[in-house]
XYZ file of N, CA, C and O in Angstrom:
748
model
N 131.641 283.119 230.387
C 131.033 282.111 230.650
C 129.676 281.503 230.059
O 129.699 280.237 229.493
N 128.934 282.486 229.661
C 127.591 282.150 229.036
C 127.874 281.823 227.657
O 127.136 280.970 226.913
N 128.690 282.561 227.126
C 129.018 282.378 225.766
C 129.747 281.082 225.328
O 129.156 280.379 224.410
N 130.597 280.622 226.452
C 130.990 279.370 226.084
C 129.872 278.238 226.365
O 129.944 277.289 225.604
N 129.101 278.493 227.338
C 127.892 277.505 227.369
C 127.014 277.495 226.048
O 126.851 276.318 225.600
N 126.669 278.589 225.494
C 126.092 278.722 224.216
C 126.816 278.075 223.277
O 126.357 277.129 222.437
N 128.043 278.194 223.025
C 128.945 277.661 221.920
C 128.793 276.195 222.234
O 128.825 275.384 221.016
N 129.106 275.649 223.381
C 129.174 274.184 223.569
C 128.000 273.477 223.287
O 127.693 272.555 222.837
N 126.871 274.279 223.743
C 125.374 273.799 223.551
C 125.156 273.432 222.043
O 124.748 272.476 221.482
N 125.346 274.451 221.264
C 125.330 274.314 219.648
C 126.266 273.196 219.227
O 125.877 272.463 218.455
N 127.303 273.193 219.591
C 128.549 272.169 219.124
C 128.187 270.853 219.585
O 128.210 269.929 218.786
N 127.878 270.600 220.831
C 127.659 269.245 221.237
C 126.421 268.750 221.744
O 126.059 267.672 221.959
N 125.583 269.676 221.878
C 124.187 269.429 222.357
C 124.036 269.483 223.939
O 125.139 269.256 224.510
N 122.904 269.488 224.434
C 122.741 269.466 225.804
C 123.182 268.215 226.552
O 123.880 268.176 227.626
N 122.876 267.149 225.905
C 123.163 265.578 226.550
C 124.733 265.644 226.781
O 125.231 264.980 227.824
N 125.603 266.127 225.803
C 127.026 266.031 226.078
C 127.693 267.216 226.489
O 128.766 267.158 226.820
N 126.930 268.185 226.992
C 127.706 269.330 227.523
C 127.860 269.080 228.956
O 127.196 268.376 229.612
N 128.903 269.442 229.429
C 129.424 269.328 230.861
C 129.911 270.527 231.237
O 130.502 271.573 230.661
N 129.963 270.622 232.678
C 130.226 272.036 233.556
C 132.039 271.829 233.338
O 132.359 272.793 233.054
N 132.597 270.839 233.064
C 133.950 270.601 232.960
C 134.359 271.389 231.456
O 135.329 272.028 231.390
N 133.648 271.138 230.563
C 133.814 271.483 229.412
C 133.460 273.098 229.053
O 134.402 273.770 228.599
N 132.599 273.473 229.798
C 132.195 274.893 229.846
C 133.331 275.712 230.756
O 133.865 276.753 230.078
N 133.894 275.233 231.668
C 134.798 275.705 232.463
C 136.299 275.875 231.740
O 136.824 276.962 231.658
N 136.280 274.906 231.001
C 137.609 274.690 230.034
C 137.556 275.766 229.160
O 138.434 276.613 228.631
N 136.288 275.860 228.353
C 136.175 276.754 227.447
C 136.315 278.263 227.633
O 136.691 279.239 227.108
N 135.591 278.520 228.714
C 135.561 279.766 229.555
C 136.750 280.123 230.141
O 137.014 281.486 230.672
N 137.787 279.331 230.379
C 139.055 279.446 231.143
C 138.657 280.035 232.456
O 139.266 280.838 233.187
N 137.768 279.168 233.354
C 137.398 279.471 234.659
C 137.427 277.965 235.189
O 137.405 277.161 234.700
N 137.262 278.216 236.414
C 137.209 276.790 237.334
C 136.009 276.383 237.336
O 134.943 276.969 237.410
N 136.009 275.193 237.678
C 134.564 274.496 237.818
C 133.809 275.062 239.063
O 132.671 275.236 239.053
N 134.656 275.179 240.080
C 134.043 275.830 241.152
C 133.426 277.312 240.996
O 132.502 277.545 241.436
N 134.034 277.990 240.110
C 133.235 279.255 239.681
C 132.070 279.098 238.932
O 131.170 279.708 239.202
N 132.020 278.277 238.005
C 130.703 277.875 237.410
C 129.529 277.418 238.797
O 128.376 277.967 238.609
N 130.010 276.415 239.403
C 129.177 275.955 240.388
C 128.679 276.997 241.325
O 127.564 277.010 241.952
N 129.382 278.216 241.869
C 129.008 279.194 242.645
C 128.078 279.843 242.079
O 127.039 280.271 242.807
N 127.957 280.168 240.697
C 126.782 280.981 240.080
C 125.759 280.069 239.759
O 124.408 280.436 239.767
N 125.886 278.839 239.170
C 124.766 277.980 238.638
C 124.889 276.508 239.436
O 125.969 275.980 239.226
N 124.075 276.019 240.097
C 124.242 274.747 240.767
C 124.046 273.711 239.896
O 124.558 272.416 240.291
N 123.689 273.704 238.566
C 123.340 272.587 237.759
C 123.545 272.875 236.238
O 123.685 274.276 235.968
N 123.763 271.982 235.437
C 123.807 272.283 234.110
C 122.708 272.819 233.391
O 122.778 273.886 232.618
N 121.666 272.382 233.920
C 120.236 272.976 233.364
C 120.175 274.476 233.753
O 119.671 275.354 233.044
N 120.481 274.849 234.988
C 120.794 276.461 235.334
C 121.502 277.237 234.456
O 121.370 278.358 234.085
N 122.618 276.471 234.140
C 123.601 277.118 233.456
C 123.151 277.592 232.076
O 123.065 278.516 231.438
N 122.449 276.493 231.331
C 121.996 276.701 229.984
C 120.834 277.606 229.914
O 120.521 278.449 229.398
N 119.962 277.791 231.280
C 118.871 278.645 231.250
C 119.326 280.003 231.212
O 118.863 280.983 230.542
N 120.475 280.135 232.180
C 121.105 281.625 232.144
C 121.672 281.869 230.698
O 121.810 283.042 230.516
N 122.329 281.033 229.916
C 122.773 281.373 228.605
C 121.651 281.793 227.906
O 121.849 282.465 226.948
N 120.635 280.887 227.960
C 119.357 281.467 227.182
C 118.826 282.822 227.584
O 118.462 283.519 226.485
N 118.727 282.991 228.679
C 118.371 284.337 229.214
C 119.132 285.634 228.680
O 118.600 286.484 228.315
N 120.379 285.167 228.472
C 121.321 286.062 227.964
C 121.118 286.592 226.537
O 121.589 287.499 225.956
N 120.187 285.660 225.884
C 119.699 286.040 224.611
C 118.478 287.024 224.520
O 117.772 287.002 223.730
N 118.376 287.771 225.600
C 117.395 288.776 225.768
C 115.956 288.492 225.528
O 115.112 288.897 225.499
N 115.616 287.116 226.480
C 114.404 286.558 226.485
C 113.551 287.519 227.548
O 112.370 287.945 227.422
N 114.278 288.247 228.444
C 113.551 289.123 229.401
C 113.603 290.505 229.202
O 113.980 291.355 230.232
N 113.713 291.112 227.915
C 113.781 292.355 227.829
C 112.559 293.124 228.348
O 111.812 292.699 228.759
N 112.720 294.370 228.427
C 111.583 295.134 228.807
C 110.279 295.176 228.207
O 110.451 294.786 226.831
N 109.382 294.914 228.791
C 107.973 294.599 228.245
C 107.561 295.670 227.161
O 107.577 296.860 227.529
N 107.394 295.168 225.785
C 106.891 296.369 225.099
C 105.661 297.078 225.244
O 104.719 296.379 225.661
N 105.438 298.248 225.007
C 104.389 299.169 225.222
C 104.123 300.169 224.372
O 104.206 301.459 224.565
N 104.056 299.846 223.072
C 104.098 300.778 221.947
C 102.605 301.364 221.670
O 102.426 302.245 221.082
N 101.463 300.881 222.426
C 100.214 301.100 222.094
C 99.549 300.444 220.920
O 98.435 300.888 220.548
N 100.120 299.578 220.154
C 99.650 298.657 219.290
C 100.040 297.469 219.433
O 101.067 296.798 219.426
N 98.966 296.659 219.300
C 99.067 295.089 219.891
C 100.009 294.389 218.886
O 100.869 293.685 219.391
N 99.899 294.545 217.514
C 100.667 293.762 216.587
C 102.320 294.268 216.635
O 103.027 293.223 216.673
N 102.465 295.402 216.939
C 103.975 295.988 217.254
C 104.408 295.363 218.635
O 105.491 294.879 218.616
N 103.567 295.231 219.625
C 103.935 294.631 220.790
C 104.255 293.222 220.569
O 105.452 292.847 221.282
N 103.370 292.538 220.030
C 103.611 291.040 219.965
C 104.855 290.750 218.865
O 105.651 289.977 219.261
N 105.092 291.571 217.871
C 106.304 291.412 217.014
C 107.623 291.720 217.925
O 108.335 291.136 217.721
N 107.450 292.766 218.872
C 108.512 293.141 219.675
C 108.880 291.872 220.654
O 110.289 291.267 220.985
N 107.949 291.215 221.216
C 108.018 289.971 221.965
C 108.605 288.952 221.343
O 109.282 288.187 221.932
N 108.147 288.906 219.976
C 108.491 287.660 219.239
C 109.896 287.792 218.667
O 110.609 286.597 218.260
N 110.497 288.962 218.760
C 111.838 288.969 217.906
C 112.919 288.102 218.742
O 113.988 287.966 218.191
N 112.715 287.577 220.010
C 113.736 286.705 220.527
C 113.956 285.585 219.430
O 115.064 284.893 219.508
N 112.959 285.002 218.818
C 113.050 283.933 217.988
C 113.904 284.004 216.722
O 114.093 283.132 215.828
N 114.123 285.518 216.285
C 114.665 285.733 215.094
C 116.006 286.503 215.268
O 116.192 287.301 215.963
N 117.092 285.810 214.655
C 118.257 286.153 214.739
C 119.027 285.718 213.293
O 119.071 284.672 213.049
N 119.270 286.724 212.519
C 119.795 286.767 211.163
C 121.187 285.645 211.243
O 121.472 284.908 210.175
N 121.837 285.604 212.346
C 123.001 284.758 212.516
C 122.923 283.307 212.521
O 123.721 282.305 212.161
N 121.730 282.632 212.721
C 121.281 281.197 212.761
C 121.971 280.462 213.933
O 121.732 279.491 214.133
N 122.975 281.289 214.707
C 123.425 280.590 215.838
C 122.344 280.225 216.919
O 122.358 279.475 217.553
N 121.561 281.362 217.103
C 120.488 281.103 217.995
C 119.555 280.097 217.566
O 119.096 279.238 218.267
N 119.173 280.018 216.424
C 118.585 278.911 215.737
C 118.959 277.378 216.232
O 118.250 276.674 216.736
N 120.205 277.059 216.019
C 120.800 276.055 216.339
C 120.952 275.698 217.775
O 120.559 274.706 218.179
N 121.020 276.865 218.639
C 120.938 276.713 220.080
C 119.557 276.274 220.727
O 119.190 275.295 221.175
N 118.293 276.723 219.873
C 116.993 276.540 220.293
C 116.741 275.046 219.731
O 116.052 274.179 220.485
N 117.372 274.643 218.545
C 116.938 273.218 218.227
C 117.654 272.308 219.193
O 116.983 271.303 219.560
N 118.991 272.430 219.814
C 119.467 271.857 220.740
C 118.771 271.756 222.050
O 118.506 270.765 222.758
N 118.270 272.866 222.369
C 117.391 273.111 223.630
C 115.914 272.395 223.441
O 115.603 271.453 224.324
N 115.457 272.717 222.295
C 114.092 272.047 222.171
C 114.062 270.598 222.185
O 113.050 269.883 222.582
N 114.951 269.964 221.636
C 115.082 268.418 221.585
C 115.329 267.790 222.986
O 115.191 266.661 223.134
N 116.122 268.765 223.773
C 116.634 268.250 225.112
C 115.632 268.136 226.175
O 115.582 267.699 227.048
N 114.506 269.251 225.862
C 113.770 269.413 227.069
C 112.803 268.335 227.364
O 112.760 267.905 228.489
N 112.670 267.568 226.358
C 111.767 266.507 226.466
C 112.362 265.263 227.391
O 111.638 264.424 228.039
N 113.430 265.364 227.514
C 114.088 264.053 227.984
C 115.061 264.490 229.200
O 115.425 263.510 229.970
N 114.889 265.690 229.716
C 115.625 266.182 231.008
C 114.722 266.882 231.744
O 114.250 268.253 231.572
N 114.305 266.275 233.008
C 113.188 266.962 233.909
C 113.687 268.147 234.394
O 112.988 269.183 234.574
N 115.205 268.260 234.831
C 115.698 269.386 235.412
C 115.733 270.605 234.432
O 115.228 271.717 234.648
N 115.846 270.296 233.279
C 116.210 271.313 232.155
C 114.594 271.781 231.753
O 114.449 273.092 231.738
N 113.761 270.994 231.979
C 112.371 271.188 231.559
C 111.753 272.209 232.656
O 111.071 273.252 232.364
N 111.941 271.831 233.928
C 111.736 272.584 235.159
C 112.282 274.277 234.946
O 111.546 275.038 235.051
N 113.427 274.152 234.894
C 114.294 275.388 234.684
C 113.504 276.273 233.468
O 113.447 277.401 233.546
N 113.540 275.667 232.201
C 112.963 276.388 231.015
C 111.565 276.857 231.356
O 111.334 278.062 231.118
N 110.752 275.990 232.043
C 109.228 276.600 232.261
C 109.342 277.619 233.337
O 108.691 278.751 233.064
N 110.333 277.611 234.498
C 110.239 278.659 235.413
C 110.920 279.971 234.901
O 110.495 280.997 235.235
N 111.889 279.803 233.977
C 112.816 281.023 233.818
C 112.543 281.566 232.417
O 112.699 282.599 232.261
N 111.881 280.967 231.637
C 111.644 281.403 230.350
C 110.155 281.122 230.021
O 109.484 282.340 229.692
N 109.682 280.162 229.965
C 108.229 279.924 229.388
C 107.292 280.584 230.131
O 106.405 281.342 229.701
N 107.217 280.561 231.573
C 106.171 281.364 232.400
C 106.654 283.075 232.254
O 105.533 283.554 232.205
N 107.679 283.395 232.538
C 107.879 284.847 232.466
C 107.254 285.631 231.043
O 106.869 286.197 230.763
N 107.545 284.447 229.784
C 106.855 285.004 228.534
C 105.681 284.904 228.436
O 104.992 285.825 227.862
N 105.091 283.896 228.952
C 103.458 283.735 229.221
C 102.837 285.109 229.839
O 101.971 285.508 229.501
N 103.701 285.488 231.211
C 103.147 286.548 231.645
C 103.084 287.816 230.727
O 102.294 288.524 230.913
N 104.424 287.854 230.130
C 104.429 289.185 229.173
C 103.089 289.060 228.400
O 102.770 290.185 228.015
N 103.110 288.056 227.701
C 102.062 287.925 226.549
C 100.539 288.391 227.224
O 99.839 289.237 226.512
N 100.337 287.826 228.577
C 99.202 288.272 229.057
C 99.120 289.717 229.355
O 98.001 290.374 228.888
N 100.056 290.192 229.640
C 100.087 291.760 229.978
C 99.872 292.489 228.481
O 99.113 293.427 228.653
N 100.665 291.945 227.555
C 100.353 292.782 226.241
C 98.804 292.544 225.729
O 98.178 293.622 225.298
N 98.056 291.488 225.946
C 96.861 291.227 225.614
C 95.713 292.054 226.472
O 95.095 292.727 225.842
N 96.186 292.151 227.825
C 95.290 292.811 228.700
C 95.453 294.274 228.118
O 94.289 294.990 228.185
N 96.368 294.904 227.750
C 96.649 296.039 227.443
C 95.736 296.427 226.108
O 95.224 297.697 225.969
N 96.095 295.690 225.279
C 95.091 295.646 223.944
C 93.720 295.477 224.342
O 92.805 296.456 223.839
N 93.285 294.913 225.418
C 91.872 294.727 225.908
C 91.308 296.120 226.347
O 90.435 296.823 225.992
N 92.270 296.758 227.244
C 91.850 298.167 227.633
C 91.793 299.060 226.749
O 91.286 299.941 227.039
N 92.602 298.861 225.611
C 92.761 299.987 224.718
C 91.428 299.753 223.581
O 91.296 300.649 222.714
N 90.714 298.635 223.798
C 89.782 298.367 222.843
C 90.093 297.645 221.375
O 89.367 297.762 220.695
N 91.488 297.240 221.395
C 91.733 296.679 220.302
C 91.474 295.393 219.973
O 91.086 295.119 218.737
N 90.977 294.601 220.861
C 90.379 293.327 220.917
C 89.376 293.240 221.870
O 89.319 293.808 222.874
N 88.513 292.045 221.623
C 87.334 291.879 222.565
C 87.824 291.552 224.250
O 88.943 290.845 224.296
N 87.030 292.110 224.951
C 87.407 291.759 226.456
C 87.433 290.154 226.821
O 88.131 290.043 227.857
N 86.660 289.570 226.208
C 86.706 287.934 226.431
C 87.949 287.429 226.101
O 88.081 286.114 226.203
N 89.010 287.856 225.151
C 90.157 286.988 224.873
C 91.104 286.668 226.044
O 91.273 287.081 226.935
N 91.615 285.396 225.600
C 92.330 284.660 226.699
C 93.607 284.411 225.945
O 93.670 283.559 224.988
N 94.662 285.067 226.440
C 96.062 284.981 226.189
C 96.709 283.806 225.983
O 97.510 283.444 225.183
N 96.150 282.898 226.862
C 96.765 281.400 227.000
C 96.433 280.743 225.781
O 97.119 279.562 225.624
N 95.253 281.126 224.936
C 94.945 280.288 223.709
C 95.985 280.374 222.591
O 96.023 279.742 221.802
N 96.808 281.445 222.905
C 97.901 281.730 221.665
C 99.386 281.815 222.085
O 100.224 281.795 221.254
N 99.360 281.709 223.660
C 100.675 281.765 224.062
C 101.840 280.630 223.568
O 102.819 280.916 223.349
N 101.233 279.168 223.377
C 102.209 278.346 222.655
C 102.320 278.225 221.222
O 103.218 277.303 220.851
N 101.732 279.068 220.628
C 101.732 279.078 219.070
C 103.055 279.331 218.631
O 103.730 278.484 217.664
N 103.569 280.362 218.783
C 104.997 280.620 218.286
C 106.016 279.639 218.632
O 106.764 279.206 218.014
N 106.121 279.268 219.903
C 107.254 278.054 220.272
C 106.931 277.018 219.515
O 107.890 276.182 219.006
N 105.832 276.527 219.390
C 105.284 275.428 218.570
C 105.838 275.411 217.160
O 106.238 274.620 216.485
N 105.326 276.687 216.388
C 105.632 276.973 215.158
C 107.140 276.891 214.969
O 107.876 276.601 213.934
N 107.833 277.608 215.883
C 109.467 277.472 215.787
C 109.883 276.048 215.684
O 110.951 275.845 215.153
N 109.434 275.226 216.619
C 109.771 274.013 216.730
C 109.805 273.328 215.456
O 110.676 272.688 214.949
N 108.462 273.518 214.799
C 108.319 272.862 213.508
C 109.165 273.395 212.404
O 109.820 272.824 211.597
N 109.420 274.697 212.424
C 110.319 275.419 211.470
C 111.757 274.839 211.709
O 112.347 274.575 210.680
N 112.406 274.776 212.868
C 113.654 274.527 213.101
C 114.001 273.181 213.156
O 114.987 272.801 212.474
N 113.203 272.361 213.776
C 113.409 270.980 214.060
C 112.873 270.004 213.025
O 113.608 269.305 212.447
N 111.714 270.042 212.659
C 111.099 269.310 211.698
C 111.369 269.707 210.338
O 111.860 268.823 209.585
N 111.154 270.907 209.712
C 111.450 271.508 208.520
C 112.981 271.882 208.133
O 113.402 271.977 207.028
N 113.762 272.142 209.309
C 115.120 272.383 209.238
C 115.296 273.715 208.493
O 116.088 273.979 207.632
N 114.382 274.516 208.886
C 114.472 276.139 208.104
C 114.743 276.963 209.004
O 114.448 276.971 210.398
N 115.523 278.157 208.786
C 115.764 279.103 209.561
C 114.408 279.909 210.038
O 113.462 280.015 209.073
N 114.565 280.597 211.178
C 113.391 281.521 211.404
C 113.810 282.904 210.846
O 114.783 283.287 211.540
N 113.004 283.404 210.149
C 113.323 284.790 209.667
C 111.912 285.935 209.731
O 111.026 285.376 210.501
N 112.279 286.934 209.346
C 111.195 287.807 209.601
C 109.816 287.741 209.141
O 108.758 287.661 209.581
N 109.964 287.014 207.862
C 108.881 286.714 207.051
C 108.087 285.516 207.873
O 106.745 285.617 207.828
N 108.672 284.592 208.530
C 108.189 283.544 209.282
C 107.454 284.127 210.342
O 106.346 283.810 210.670
N 107.894 285.123 211.061
C 107.415 285.542 212.274
C 106.193 286.462 211.870
O 104.916 286.575 212.542
N 106.217 287.242 210.664
C 105.019 288.111 210.329
C 104.049 286.853 209.823
O 102.751 287.361 210.326
N 104.098 286.092 209.232
C 103.221 284.881 209.074
C 102.542 284.441 210.419
O 101.171 284.449 210.279
N 103.247 283.953 211.057
C 102.719 283.533 212.502
C 101.894 284.679 213.144
O 100.764 284.330 213.642
N 102.294 285.916 213.366
C 101.574 286.734 213.901
C 100.272 287.146 212.928
O 99.103 287.354 213.640
N 100.451 287.537 211.849
C 99.382 288.043 210.774
C 98.208 286.850 210.533
O 97.276 287.376 210.515
N 98.790 285.830 210.495
C 98.018 284.831 209.690
C 97.396 283.785 211.064
O 96.375 283.058 210.659
N 97.916 283.707 212.026
C 97.545 282.792 212.970
C 97.200 283.522 214.445
O 96.104 283.392 214.874
N 98.126 284.253 214.976
C 97.911 284.593 216.213
C 96.880 285.805 216.128
O 95.806 285.778 216.985
N 96.914 286.789 215.346
C 96.204 288.068 215.435
C 94.731 287.665 215.183
O 93.680 287.898 215.715
N 94.516 286.707 213.945
C 93.105 286.367 213.913
C 92.637 285.490 214.977
O 91.246 285.541 215.173
N 93.312 284.667 215.816
C 92.966 283.957 216.829
C 92.596 285.018 218.128
O 91.546 284.659 218.824
N 93.137 286.044 218.021
C 92.749 287.020 219.000
C 91.598 287.876 218.465
O 91.389 288.879 218.962
N 91.009 287.434 217.157
C 90.021 288.422 216.729
C 90.307 289.759 216.027
O 89.570 290.632 216.386
N 91.453 289.721 215.710
C 92.104 291.020 215.094
C 92.681 290.933 213.942
O 93.408 289.847 213.552
N 92.302 291.541 212.877
C 92.897 291.418 211.757
C 94.102 292.130 211.451
O 94.456 293.218 212.292
N 95.167 291.902 210.730
C 96.332 292.664 210.710
C 96.314 294.127 210.332
O 96.752 294.959 210.882
N 95.314 294.672 209.607
C 94.808 295.867 209.316
C 94.533 296.585 210.538
O 95.018 297.608 210.923
N 93.443 296.086 211.333
C 93.037 296.879 212.374
C 94.279 296.717 213.505
O 94.208 297.588 214.474
N 95.139 295.846 213.704
C 96.114 295.647 214.574
C 97.129 296.942 214.430
O 98.021 297.210 215.242
N 97.345 297.315 213.156
C 98.211 298.220 212.831
C 97.671 299.604 212.856
O 98.288 300.610 212.827
N 96.383 299.739 212.912
C 95.557 301.006 212.843
C 95.591 301.635 214.352
O 96.220 301.355 215.227
N 94.745 302.562 214.201
C 94.571 303.608 215.553
C 94.216 302.847 216.742
O 94.196 303.574 217.869
N 93.934 301.654 216.742
C 93.595 300.877 217.961
C 92.173 300.544 217.997
O 91.601 300.109 219.208
N 91.203 300.619 216.940
C 89.941 300.523 217.056
C 89.641 299.044 217.163
O 90.248 297.992 216.624
N 88.657 298.639 217.900
C 88.249 297.236 218.073
C 87.606 296.646 216.850
O 86.810 297.310 216.121
N 87.913 295.401 216.485
C 87.286 294.781 215.405
C 85.759 294.010 216.056
O 86.059 293.572 216.974
N 84.963 294.255 215.335
C 83.744 293.579 215.881
C 83.577 292.266 215.181
O 83.816 291.856 214.177
């Protein structure tokens, strides 16, 4: 059912996605869908979570590696995920229920994960103790929106490395070299 929702979201967009169409595509009854998800927004959020948004929190002992692991959800060589995100990102602004579900089920858990990763890096001495994870939390989603929707370019590994190495890590006062090294703090 989640794959059917993903496929239809890519094909017709959130606005035209219906529970009837998902049920038909999944060869399931509408009542089966509504037993699991009470609304289209909840179904779409579940379809997004199926893309591994909530993998186990990385803890490699190196800030950059942990951030890259957390960011990998944005990268899929298939580009189907890119199309799905374009549809979602453009619909969030117009649908209050989708916005609420996205924030509670995807954005907030990701922000919490980022905070834990940054706190661990502070505890290891990789970054200064005054670092606030919230100041970098929206960078990757904003850059992904720019890349996918405005520039109409796919998100690839080079894009993710650029965002991490040239934007996020410097804002956390960490150079890419020290982020990959033994964990010493940059002064």
